[in-house]
Structures are given as C-alpha cells and as structure tokens.
PDB file of C-alpha atoms in Angstrom:
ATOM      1  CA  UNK T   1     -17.800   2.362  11.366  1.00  0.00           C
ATOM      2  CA  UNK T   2     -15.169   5.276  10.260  1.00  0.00           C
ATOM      3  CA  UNK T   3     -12.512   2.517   8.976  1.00  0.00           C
ATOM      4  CA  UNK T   4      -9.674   4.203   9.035  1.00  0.00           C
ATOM      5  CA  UNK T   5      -9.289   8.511   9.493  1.00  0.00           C
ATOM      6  CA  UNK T   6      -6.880  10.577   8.458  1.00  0.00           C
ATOM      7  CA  UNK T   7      -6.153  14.360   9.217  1.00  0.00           C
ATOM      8  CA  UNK T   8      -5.307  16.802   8.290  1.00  0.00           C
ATOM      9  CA  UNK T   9      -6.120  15.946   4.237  1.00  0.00           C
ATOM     10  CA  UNK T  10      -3.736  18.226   2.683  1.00  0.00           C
ATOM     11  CA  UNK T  11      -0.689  20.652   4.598  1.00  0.00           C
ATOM     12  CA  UNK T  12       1.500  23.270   3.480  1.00  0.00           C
ATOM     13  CA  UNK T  13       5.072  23.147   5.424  1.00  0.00           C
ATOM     14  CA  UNK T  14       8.031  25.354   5.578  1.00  0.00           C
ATOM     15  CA  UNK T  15      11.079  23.524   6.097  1.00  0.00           C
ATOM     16  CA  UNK T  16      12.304  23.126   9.559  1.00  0.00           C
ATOM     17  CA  UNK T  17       8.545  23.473  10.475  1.00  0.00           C
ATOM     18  CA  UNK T  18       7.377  20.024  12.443  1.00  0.00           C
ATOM     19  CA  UNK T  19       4.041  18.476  12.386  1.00  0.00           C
ATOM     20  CA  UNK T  20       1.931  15.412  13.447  1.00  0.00           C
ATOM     21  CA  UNK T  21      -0.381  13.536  10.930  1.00  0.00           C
ATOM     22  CA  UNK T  22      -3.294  11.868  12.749  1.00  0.00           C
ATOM     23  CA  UNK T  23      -4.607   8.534  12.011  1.00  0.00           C
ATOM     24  CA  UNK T  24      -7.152   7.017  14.223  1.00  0.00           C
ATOM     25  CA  UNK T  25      -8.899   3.303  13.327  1.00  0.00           C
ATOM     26  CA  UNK T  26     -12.630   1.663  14.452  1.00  0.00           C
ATOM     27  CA  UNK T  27     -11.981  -1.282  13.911  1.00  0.00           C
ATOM     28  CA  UNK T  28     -10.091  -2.724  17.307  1.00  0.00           C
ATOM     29  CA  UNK T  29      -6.816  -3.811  14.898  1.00  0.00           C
ATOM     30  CA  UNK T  30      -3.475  -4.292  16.575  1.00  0.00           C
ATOM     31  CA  UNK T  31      -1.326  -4.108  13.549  1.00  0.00           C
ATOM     32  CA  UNK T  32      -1.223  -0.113  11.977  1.00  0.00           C
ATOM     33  CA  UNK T  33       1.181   1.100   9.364  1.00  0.00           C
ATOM     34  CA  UNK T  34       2.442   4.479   8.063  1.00  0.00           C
ATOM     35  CA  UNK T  35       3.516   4.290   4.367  1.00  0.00           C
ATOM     36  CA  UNK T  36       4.877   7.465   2.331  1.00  0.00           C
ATOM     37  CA  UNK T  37       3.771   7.433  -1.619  1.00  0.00           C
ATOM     38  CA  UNK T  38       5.914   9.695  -3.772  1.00  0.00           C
ATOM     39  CA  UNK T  39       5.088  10.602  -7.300  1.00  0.00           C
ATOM     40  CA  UNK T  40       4.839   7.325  -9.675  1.00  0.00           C
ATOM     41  CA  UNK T  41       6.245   5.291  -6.775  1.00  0.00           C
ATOM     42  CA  UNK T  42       4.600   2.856  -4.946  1.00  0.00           C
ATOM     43  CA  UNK T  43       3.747   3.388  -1.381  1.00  0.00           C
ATOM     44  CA  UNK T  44       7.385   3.196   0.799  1.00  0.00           C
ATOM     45  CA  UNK T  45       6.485   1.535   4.659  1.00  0.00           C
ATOM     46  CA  UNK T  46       7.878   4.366   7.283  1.00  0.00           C
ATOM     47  CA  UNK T  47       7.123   2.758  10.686  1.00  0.00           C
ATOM     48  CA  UNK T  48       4.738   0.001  12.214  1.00  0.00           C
ATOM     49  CA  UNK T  49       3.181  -1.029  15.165  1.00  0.00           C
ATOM     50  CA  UNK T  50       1.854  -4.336  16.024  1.00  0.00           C
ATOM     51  CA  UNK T  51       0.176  -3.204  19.272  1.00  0.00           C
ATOM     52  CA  UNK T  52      -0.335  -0.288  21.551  1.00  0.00           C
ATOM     53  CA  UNK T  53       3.469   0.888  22.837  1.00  0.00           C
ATOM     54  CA  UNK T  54       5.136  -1.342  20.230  1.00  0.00           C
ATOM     55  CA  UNK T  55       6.348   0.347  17.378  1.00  0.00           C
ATOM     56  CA  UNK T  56       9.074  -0.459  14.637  1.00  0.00           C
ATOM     57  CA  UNK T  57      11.269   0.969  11.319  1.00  0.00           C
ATOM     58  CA  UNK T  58      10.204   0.105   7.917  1.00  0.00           C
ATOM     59  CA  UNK T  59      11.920   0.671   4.888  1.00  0.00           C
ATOM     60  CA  UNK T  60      11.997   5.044   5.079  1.00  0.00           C
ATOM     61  CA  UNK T  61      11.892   5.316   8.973  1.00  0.00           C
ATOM     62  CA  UNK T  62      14.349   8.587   8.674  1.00  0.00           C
ATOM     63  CA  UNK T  63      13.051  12.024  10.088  1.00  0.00           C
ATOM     64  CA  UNK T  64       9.642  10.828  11.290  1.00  0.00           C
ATOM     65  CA  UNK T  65       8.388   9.409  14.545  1.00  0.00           C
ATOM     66  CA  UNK T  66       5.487   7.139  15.898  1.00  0.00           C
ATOM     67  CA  UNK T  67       4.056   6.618  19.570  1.00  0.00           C
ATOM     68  CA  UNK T  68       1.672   3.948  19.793  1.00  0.00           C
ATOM     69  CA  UNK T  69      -0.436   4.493  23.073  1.00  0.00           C
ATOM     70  CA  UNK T  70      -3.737   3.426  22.300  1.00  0.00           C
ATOM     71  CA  UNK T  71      -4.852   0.414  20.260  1.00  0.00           C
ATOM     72  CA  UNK T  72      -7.201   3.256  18.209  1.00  0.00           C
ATOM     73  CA  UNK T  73      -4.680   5.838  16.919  1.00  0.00           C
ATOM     74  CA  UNK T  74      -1.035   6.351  15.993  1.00  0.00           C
ATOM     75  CA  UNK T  75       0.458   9.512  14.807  1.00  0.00           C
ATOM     76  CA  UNK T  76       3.366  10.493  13.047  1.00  0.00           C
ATOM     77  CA  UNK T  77       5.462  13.094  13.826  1.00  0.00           C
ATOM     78  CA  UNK T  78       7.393  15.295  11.647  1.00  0.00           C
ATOM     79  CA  UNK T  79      10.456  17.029  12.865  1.00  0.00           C
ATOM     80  CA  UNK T  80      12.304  19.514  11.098  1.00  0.00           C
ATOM     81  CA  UNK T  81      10.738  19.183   7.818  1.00  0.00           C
ATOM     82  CA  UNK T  82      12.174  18.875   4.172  1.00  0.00           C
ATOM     83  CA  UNK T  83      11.674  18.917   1.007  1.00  0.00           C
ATOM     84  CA  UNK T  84      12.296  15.172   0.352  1.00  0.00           C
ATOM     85  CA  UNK T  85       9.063  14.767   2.905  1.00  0.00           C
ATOM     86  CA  UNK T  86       6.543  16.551   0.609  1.00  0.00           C
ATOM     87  CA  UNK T  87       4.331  13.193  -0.351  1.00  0.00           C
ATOM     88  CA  UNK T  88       0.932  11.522   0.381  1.00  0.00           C
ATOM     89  CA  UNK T  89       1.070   9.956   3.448  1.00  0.00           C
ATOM     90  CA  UNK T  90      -1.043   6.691   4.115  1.00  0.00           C
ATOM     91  CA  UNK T  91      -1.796   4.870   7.280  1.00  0.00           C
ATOM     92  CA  UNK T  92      -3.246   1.381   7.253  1.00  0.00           C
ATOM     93  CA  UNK T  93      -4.729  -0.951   9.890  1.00  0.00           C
ATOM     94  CA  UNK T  94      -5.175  -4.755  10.187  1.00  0.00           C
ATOM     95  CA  UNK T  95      -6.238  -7.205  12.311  1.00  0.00           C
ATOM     96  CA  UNK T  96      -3.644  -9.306  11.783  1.00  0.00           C
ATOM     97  CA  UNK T  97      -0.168  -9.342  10.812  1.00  0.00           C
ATOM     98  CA  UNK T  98       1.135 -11.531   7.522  1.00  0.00           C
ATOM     99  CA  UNK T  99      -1.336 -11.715   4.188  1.00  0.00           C
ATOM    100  CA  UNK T 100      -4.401  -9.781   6.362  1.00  0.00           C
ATOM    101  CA  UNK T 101      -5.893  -7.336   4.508  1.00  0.00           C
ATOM    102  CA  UNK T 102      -4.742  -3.462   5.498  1.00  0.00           C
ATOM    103  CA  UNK T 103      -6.994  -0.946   5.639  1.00  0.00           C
ATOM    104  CA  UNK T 104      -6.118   2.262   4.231  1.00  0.00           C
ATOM    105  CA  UNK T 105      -7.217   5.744   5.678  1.00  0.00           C
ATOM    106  CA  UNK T 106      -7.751   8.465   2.626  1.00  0.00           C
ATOM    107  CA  UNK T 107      -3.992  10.373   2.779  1.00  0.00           C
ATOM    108  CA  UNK T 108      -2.591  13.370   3.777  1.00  0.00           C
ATOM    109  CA  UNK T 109      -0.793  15.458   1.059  1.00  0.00           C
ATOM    110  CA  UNK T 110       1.922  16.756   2.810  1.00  0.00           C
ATOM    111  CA  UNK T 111       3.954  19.573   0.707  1.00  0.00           C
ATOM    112  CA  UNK T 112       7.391  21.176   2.171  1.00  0.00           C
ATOM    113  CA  UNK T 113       8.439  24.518   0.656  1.00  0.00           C
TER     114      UNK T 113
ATOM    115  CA  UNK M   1      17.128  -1.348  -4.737  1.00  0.00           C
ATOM    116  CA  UNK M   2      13.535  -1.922  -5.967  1.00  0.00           C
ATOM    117  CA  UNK M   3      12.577  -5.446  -4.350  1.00  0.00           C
ATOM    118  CA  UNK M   4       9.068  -5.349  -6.533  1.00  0.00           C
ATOM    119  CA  UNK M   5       8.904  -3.843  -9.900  1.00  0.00           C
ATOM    120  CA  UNK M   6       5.977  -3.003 -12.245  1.00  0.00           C
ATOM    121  CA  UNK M   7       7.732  -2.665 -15.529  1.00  0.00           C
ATOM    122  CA  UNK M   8       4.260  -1.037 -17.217  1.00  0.00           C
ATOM    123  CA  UNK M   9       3.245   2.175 -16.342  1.00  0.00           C
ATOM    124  CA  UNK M  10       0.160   1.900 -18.019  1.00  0.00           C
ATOM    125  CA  UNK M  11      -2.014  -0.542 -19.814  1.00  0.00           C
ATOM    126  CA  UNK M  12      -5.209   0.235 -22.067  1.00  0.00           C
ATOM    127  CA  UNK M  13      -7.803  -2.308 -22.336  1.00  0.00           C
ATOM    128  CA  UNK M  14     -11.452  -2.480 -24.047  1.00  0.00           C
ATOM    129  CA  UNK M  15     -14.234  -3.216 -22.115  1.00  0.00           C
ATOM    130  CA  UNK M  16     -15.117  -7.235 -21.781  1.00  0.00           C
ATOM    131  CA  UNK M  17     -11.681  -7.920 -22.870  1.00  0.00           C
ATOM    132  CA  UNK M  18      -8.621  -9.690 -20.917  1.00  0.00           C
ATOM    133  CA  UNK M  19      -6.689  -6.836 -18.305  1.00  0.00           C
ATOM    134  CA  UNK M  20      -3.196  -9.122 -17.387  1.00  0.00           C
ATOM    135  CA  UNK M  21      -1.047  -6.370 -15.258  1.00  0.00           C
ATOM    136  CA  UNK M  22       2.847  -7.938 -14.726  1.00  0.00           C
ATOM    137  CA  UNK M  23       5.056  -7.909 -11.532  1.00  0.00           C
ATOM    138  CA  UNK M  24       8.476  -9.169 -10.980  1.00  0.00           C
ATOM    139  CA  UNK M  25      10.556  -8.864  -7.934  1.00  0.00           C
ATOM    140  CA  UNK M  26      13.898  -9.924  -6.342  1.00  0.00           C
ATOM    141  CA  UNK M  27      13.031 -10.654  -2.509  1.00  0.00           C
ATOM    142  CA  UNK M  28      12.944 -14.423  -2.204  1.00  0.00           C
ATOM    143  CA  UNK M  29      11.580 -13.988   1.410  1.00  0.00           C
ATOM    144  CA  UNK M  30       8.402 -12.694   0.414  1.00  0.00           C
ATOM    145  CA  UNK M  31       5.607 -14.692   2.183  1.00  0.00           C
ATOM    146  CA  UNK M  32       2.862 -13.697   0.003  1.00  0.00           C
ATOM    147  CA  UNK M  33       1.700 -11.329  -2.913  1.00  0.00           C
ATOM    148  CA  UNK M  34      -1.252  -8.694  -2.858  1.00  0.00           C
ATOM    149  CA  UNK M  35      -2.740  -6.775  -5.516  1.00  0.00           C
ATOM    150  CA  UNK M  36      -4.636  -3.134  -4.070  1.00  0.00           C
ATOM    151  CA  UNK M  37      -6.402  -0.705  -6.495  1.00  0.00           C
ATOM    152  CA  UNK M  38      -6.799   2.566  -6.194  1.00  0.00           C
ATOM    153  CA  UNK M  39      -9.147   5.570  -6.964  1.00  0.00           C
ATOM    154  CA  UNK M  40      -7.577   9.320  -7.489  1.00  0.00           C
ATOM    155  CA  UNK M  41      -7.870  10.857  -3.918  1.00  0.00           C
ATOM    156  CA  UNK M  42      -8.432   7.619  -2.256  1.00  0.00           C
ATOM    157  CA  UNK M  43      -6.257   4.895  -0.221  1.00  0.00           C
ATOM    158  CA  UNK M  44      -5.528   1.788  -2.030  1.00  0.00           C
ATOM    159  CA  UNK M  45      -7.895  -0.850  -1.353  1.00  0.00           C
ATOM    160  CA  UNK M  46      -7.157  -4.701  -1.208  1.00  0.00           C
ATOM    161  CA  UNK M  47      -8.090  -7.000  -4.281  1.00  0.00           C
ATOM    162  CA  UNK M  48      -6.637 -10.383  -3.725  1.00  0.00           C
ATOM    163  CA  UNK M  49      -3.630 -11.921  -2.086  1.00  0.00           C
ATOM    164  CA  UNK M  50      -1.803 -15.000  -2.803  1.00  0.00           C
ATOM    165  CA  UNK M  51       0.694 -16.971  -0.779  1.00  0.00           C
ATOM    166  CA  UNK M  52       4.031 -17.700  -1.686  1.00  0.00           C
ATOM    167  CA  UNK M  53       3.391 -21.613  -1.663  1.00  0.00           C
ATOM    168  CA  UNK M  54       0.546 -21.495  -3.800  1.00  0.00           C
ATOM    169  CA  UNK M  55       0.353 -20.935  -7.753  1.00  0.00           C
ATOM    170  CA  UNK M  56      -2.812 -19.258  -8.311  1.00  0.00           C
ATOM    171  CA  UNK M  57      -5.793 -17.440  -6.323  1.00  0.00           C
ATOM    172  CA  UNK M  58      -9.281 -16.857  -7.957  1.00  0.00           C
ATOM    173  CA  UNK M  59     -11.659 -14.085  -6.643  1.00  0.00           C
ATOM    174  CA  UNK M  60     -14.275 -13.779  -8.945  1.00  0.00           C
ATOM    175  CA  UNK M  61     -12.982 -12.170 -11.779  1.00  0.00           C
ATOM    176  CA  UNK M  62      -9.769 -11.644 -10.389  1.00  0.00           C
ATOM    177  CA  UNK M  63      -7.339 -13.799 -10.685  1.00  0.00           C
ATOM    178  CA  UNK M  64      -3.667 -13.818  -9.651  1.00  0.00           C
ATOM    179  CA  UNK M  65      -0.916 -16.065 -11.099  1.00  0.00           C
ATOM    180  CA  UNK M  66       2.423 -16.659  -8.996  1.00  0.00           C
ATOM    181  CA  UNK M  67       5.667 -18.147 -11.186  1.00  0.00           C
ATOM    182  CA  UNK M  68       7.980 -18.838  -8.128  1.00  0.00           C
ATOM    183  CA  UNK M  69      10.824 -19.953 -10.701  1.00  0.00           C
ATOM    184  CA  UNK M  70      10.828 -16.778 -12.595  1.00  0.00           C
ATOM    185  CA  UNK M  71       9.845 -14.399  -9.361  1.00  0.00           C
ATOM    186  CA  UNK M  72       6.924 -12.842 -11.579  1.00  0.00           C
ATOM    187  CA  UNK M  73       3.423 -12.829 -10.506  1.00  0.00           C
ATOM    188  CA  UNK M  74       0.367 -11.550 -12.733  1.00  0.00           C
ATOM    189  CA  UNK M  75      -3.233 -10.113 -12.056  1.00  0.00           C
ATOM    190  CA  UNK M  76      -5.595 -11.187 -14.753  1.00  0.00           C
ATOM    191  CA  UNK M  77      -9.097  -9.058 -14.847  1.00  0.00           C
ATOM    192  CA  UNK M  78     -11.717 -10.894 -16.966  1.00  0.00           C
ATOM    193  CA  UNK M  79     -13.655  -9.465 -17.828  1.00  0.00           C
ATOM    194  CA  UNK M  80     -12.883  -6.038 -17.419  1.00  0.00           C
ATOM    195  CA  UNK M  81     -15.048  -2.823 -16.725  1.00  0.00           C
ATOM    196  CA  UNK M  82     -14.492   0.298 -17.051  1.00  0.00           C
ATOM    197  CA  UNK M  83     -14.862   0.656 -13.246  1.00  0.00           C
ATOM    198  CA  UNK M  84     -11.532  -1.127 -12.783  1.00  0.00           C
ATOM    199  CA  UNK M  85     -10.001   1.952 -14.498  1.00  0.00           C
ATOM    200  CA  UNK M  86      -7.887   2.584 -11.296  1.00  0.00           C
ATOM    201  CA  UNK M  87      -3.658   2.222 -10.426  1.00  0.00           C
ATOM    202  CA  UNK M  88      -3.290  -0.901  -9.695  1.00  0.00           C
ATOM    203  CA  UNK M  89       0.041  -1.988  -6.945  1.00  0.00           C
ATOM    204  CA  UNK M  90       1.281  -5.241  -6.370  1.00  0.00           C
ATOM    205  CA  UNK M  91       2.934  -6.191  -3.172  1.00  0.00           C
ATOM    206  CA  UNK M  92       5.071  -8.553  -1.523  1.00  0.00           C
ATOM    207  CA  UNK M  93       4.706  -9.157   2.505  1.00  0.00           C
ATOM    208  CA  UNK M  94       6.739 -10.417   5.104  1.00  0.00           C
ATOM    209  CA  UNK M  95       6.500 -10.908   9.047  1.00  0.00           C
ATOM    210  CA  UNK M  96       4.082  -8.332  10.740  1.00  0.00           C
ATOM    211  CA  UNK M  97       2.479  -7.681   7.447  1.00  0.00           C
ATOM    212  CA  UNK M  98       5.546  -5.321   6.336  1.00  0.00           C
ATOM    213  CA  UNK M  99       4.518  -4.682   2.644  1.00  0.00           C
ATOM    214  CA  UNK M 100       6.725  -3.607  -0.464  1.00  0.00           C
ATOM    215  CA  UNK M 101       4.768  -1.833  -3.081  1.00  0.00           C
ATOM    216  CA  UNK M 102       5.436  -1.773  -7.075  1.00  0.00           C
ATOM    217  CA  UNK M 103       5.709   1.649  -8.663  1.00  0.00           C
ATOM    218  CA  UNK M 104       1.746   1.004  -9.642  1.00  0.00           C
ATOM    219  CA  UNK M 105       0.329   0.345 -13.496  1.00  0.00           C
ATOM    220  CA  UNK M 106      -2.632   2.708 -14.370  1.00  0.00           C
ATOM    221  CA  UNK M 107      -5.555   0.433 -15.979  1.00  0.00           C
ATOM    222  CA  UNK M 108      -7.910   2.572 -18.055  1.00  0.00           C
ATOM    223  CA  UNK M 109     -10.163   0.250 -19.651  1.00  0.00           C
ATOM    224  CA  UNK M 110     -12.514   1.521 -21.889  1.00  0.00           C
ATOM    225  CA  UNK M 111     -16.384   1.204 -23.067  1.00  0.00           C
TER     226      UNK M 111
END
C-alpha cells in the first residue's frame, strides 16, 4: 500500500511555462484534495473532488486546474506559471468527506523563476 | 481574512513536561477541529479531531480542548517527547472535508 504518491518531488519553472503535478492514491478514497503551503502559512485548499469527474474550488482555485477521471489519481495542472505559484504542493485523500482523516502524499516543491 | 489563527510560531518544551499549542478562529460554521503534525520533507499527518458539539477528545496522550464561547481550541501533549518535535497545524472543516489550516506552531521539545 503506496498511500498517497506524489511526482515530480521538486520542479524548477519559468514563468509562462505550464505543468501537471501527479498525485495518484491506493487506497480506493472518493474524496482527494490539492492544498498549496507557502512559507510559514498553513496549507491553502486549491481544488477538490469528491468522486471521479466531480471536482470543485477551494479557497486559492486561481490559475490551476483538476480533472478527476479515475477514482485513483487527480492531477493538477499549471497554466502559465508565476511567481506567486512557487510553493509545496500537497494532495490528500479520504474515504470520507467531513472529520475523516486525509491522507497526505509527500509534496512537490514547485519554484517559478 | 485568516478564518484559523495560530498566534505562536513556536513553543519550546522539556521533555516529560506539559506541550499546550493555542488556536483561535472566526468561522462559526466550522463542523469540527483537527490537529496534523508534520516532519521536515513530509506531508502532515493526522493527530486527533474533535467535533464542533463536543468539548474535549482524548487520544492517548493527546488531548484536544474546544471553548465554543471563546472560538479557541487547544492541543495538550502530556507528556511530551522529543519525537513530537514537529509543526504542528490546527484545522477547522466543513462539508466535503474542505479544511482551513493555521499558519502552524513549531514544537521542539527537548531531552
């Protein structure tokens, strides 16, 4: 049981450049979550899914996108990148919605120069 | 606007002693609370949750504390180790398990 991948672990960017962070879960969950954590911030929630083809906005949904078409993995794409995007990148999995545990994959460091 | 706030950005404990990390926040729609840790070049990993219409949650020895009336909720570690040295981030969750993180507080506890 993998948990919860991530890839690539670290990425250098020039702006305007676009990329897609992987994230791929074991674990059969339904509910998978993209969060953003900037230096000595707490982790921001960019987009959701709570099932394969549904996907939603969180709080920081601006100049990223999500497909959701497998239960196992959802990417996020990166279009047009800038230097507000350089961050760690999370994505999280859980079973269930509400106070269910997420599982967190190890981060992408994502730098834009 | 920062819904959950950790007002310490670090605490410094010795080892066996009390560890009591603070969060406040503003969102009164906030379901229930979590606490993660995490390791330098890890992902944060759950600790203990507590729901909005409770008070307190024990996990061993974790324990969270949840003062509705105030909007403050606060991890106690007892007693702590110096493998809890870690950030610790508290959270408040809505529908679909939409989470808003604190800034994090950086235990260090030592031997």
């Amino acid at each position: 049981n993998a948990g919860v991948t991530q890839t690539p672990k670290f990425r250098i960017l020039k702006i305007g450049q676009s990329m897609t962070l992987q994230c791929a879960q074991d674990m059969n969950h339904n509910y998978m979550y993209w969060y953003r954590q900037d230096p000595g911030m707490g982790l921001k929630l960019i987009y959701y899914s709570v099932g394969a083809g549904i996907t939603d906005k969180g709080e920081v949904p601006n100049g990223y996108n999500v497909s959701r078409s497998t239960t196992e993995d959802f990417p996020l794409r990166l279009e047009l990148a800038a230097p507000s995007q350089t961050s760690v990148y999370f994505c999280a999995s859980s079973n269930r919605g509400g106070s269910y545990e997420q599982y967190f994959g190890p981060g992408t460091r994502l730098t834009v120069t | 606007d920062q819904q959950v706030k950790q007002n310490s950005p670090s605490l410094s404990v010795q080892e066996g002693r009390i560890s009591i990390l603070n969060c406040d926040y503003t969102n009164s729609m906030f379901d229930y609370f979590l606490w993660y840790k995490k390791y330098p070049a890890e992902g944060p990993t759950f600790l203990i949750s507590i729901s909005s219409i409770k008070d307190k949650n024990e996990d061993g020895r974790f324990t969270v504390f949840l003062n509705k009336s105030a909007k403050h909720l606060s991890l106690h570690i007892v007693p702590s180790q110096p493998g809890d040295s870690a950030v610790y981030f508290c959270g408040g969750g809505t529908s679909y398990g939409k989470l808003t993180f604190g800034q994090g507080t950086i235990l260090t506890v030592h031997p």
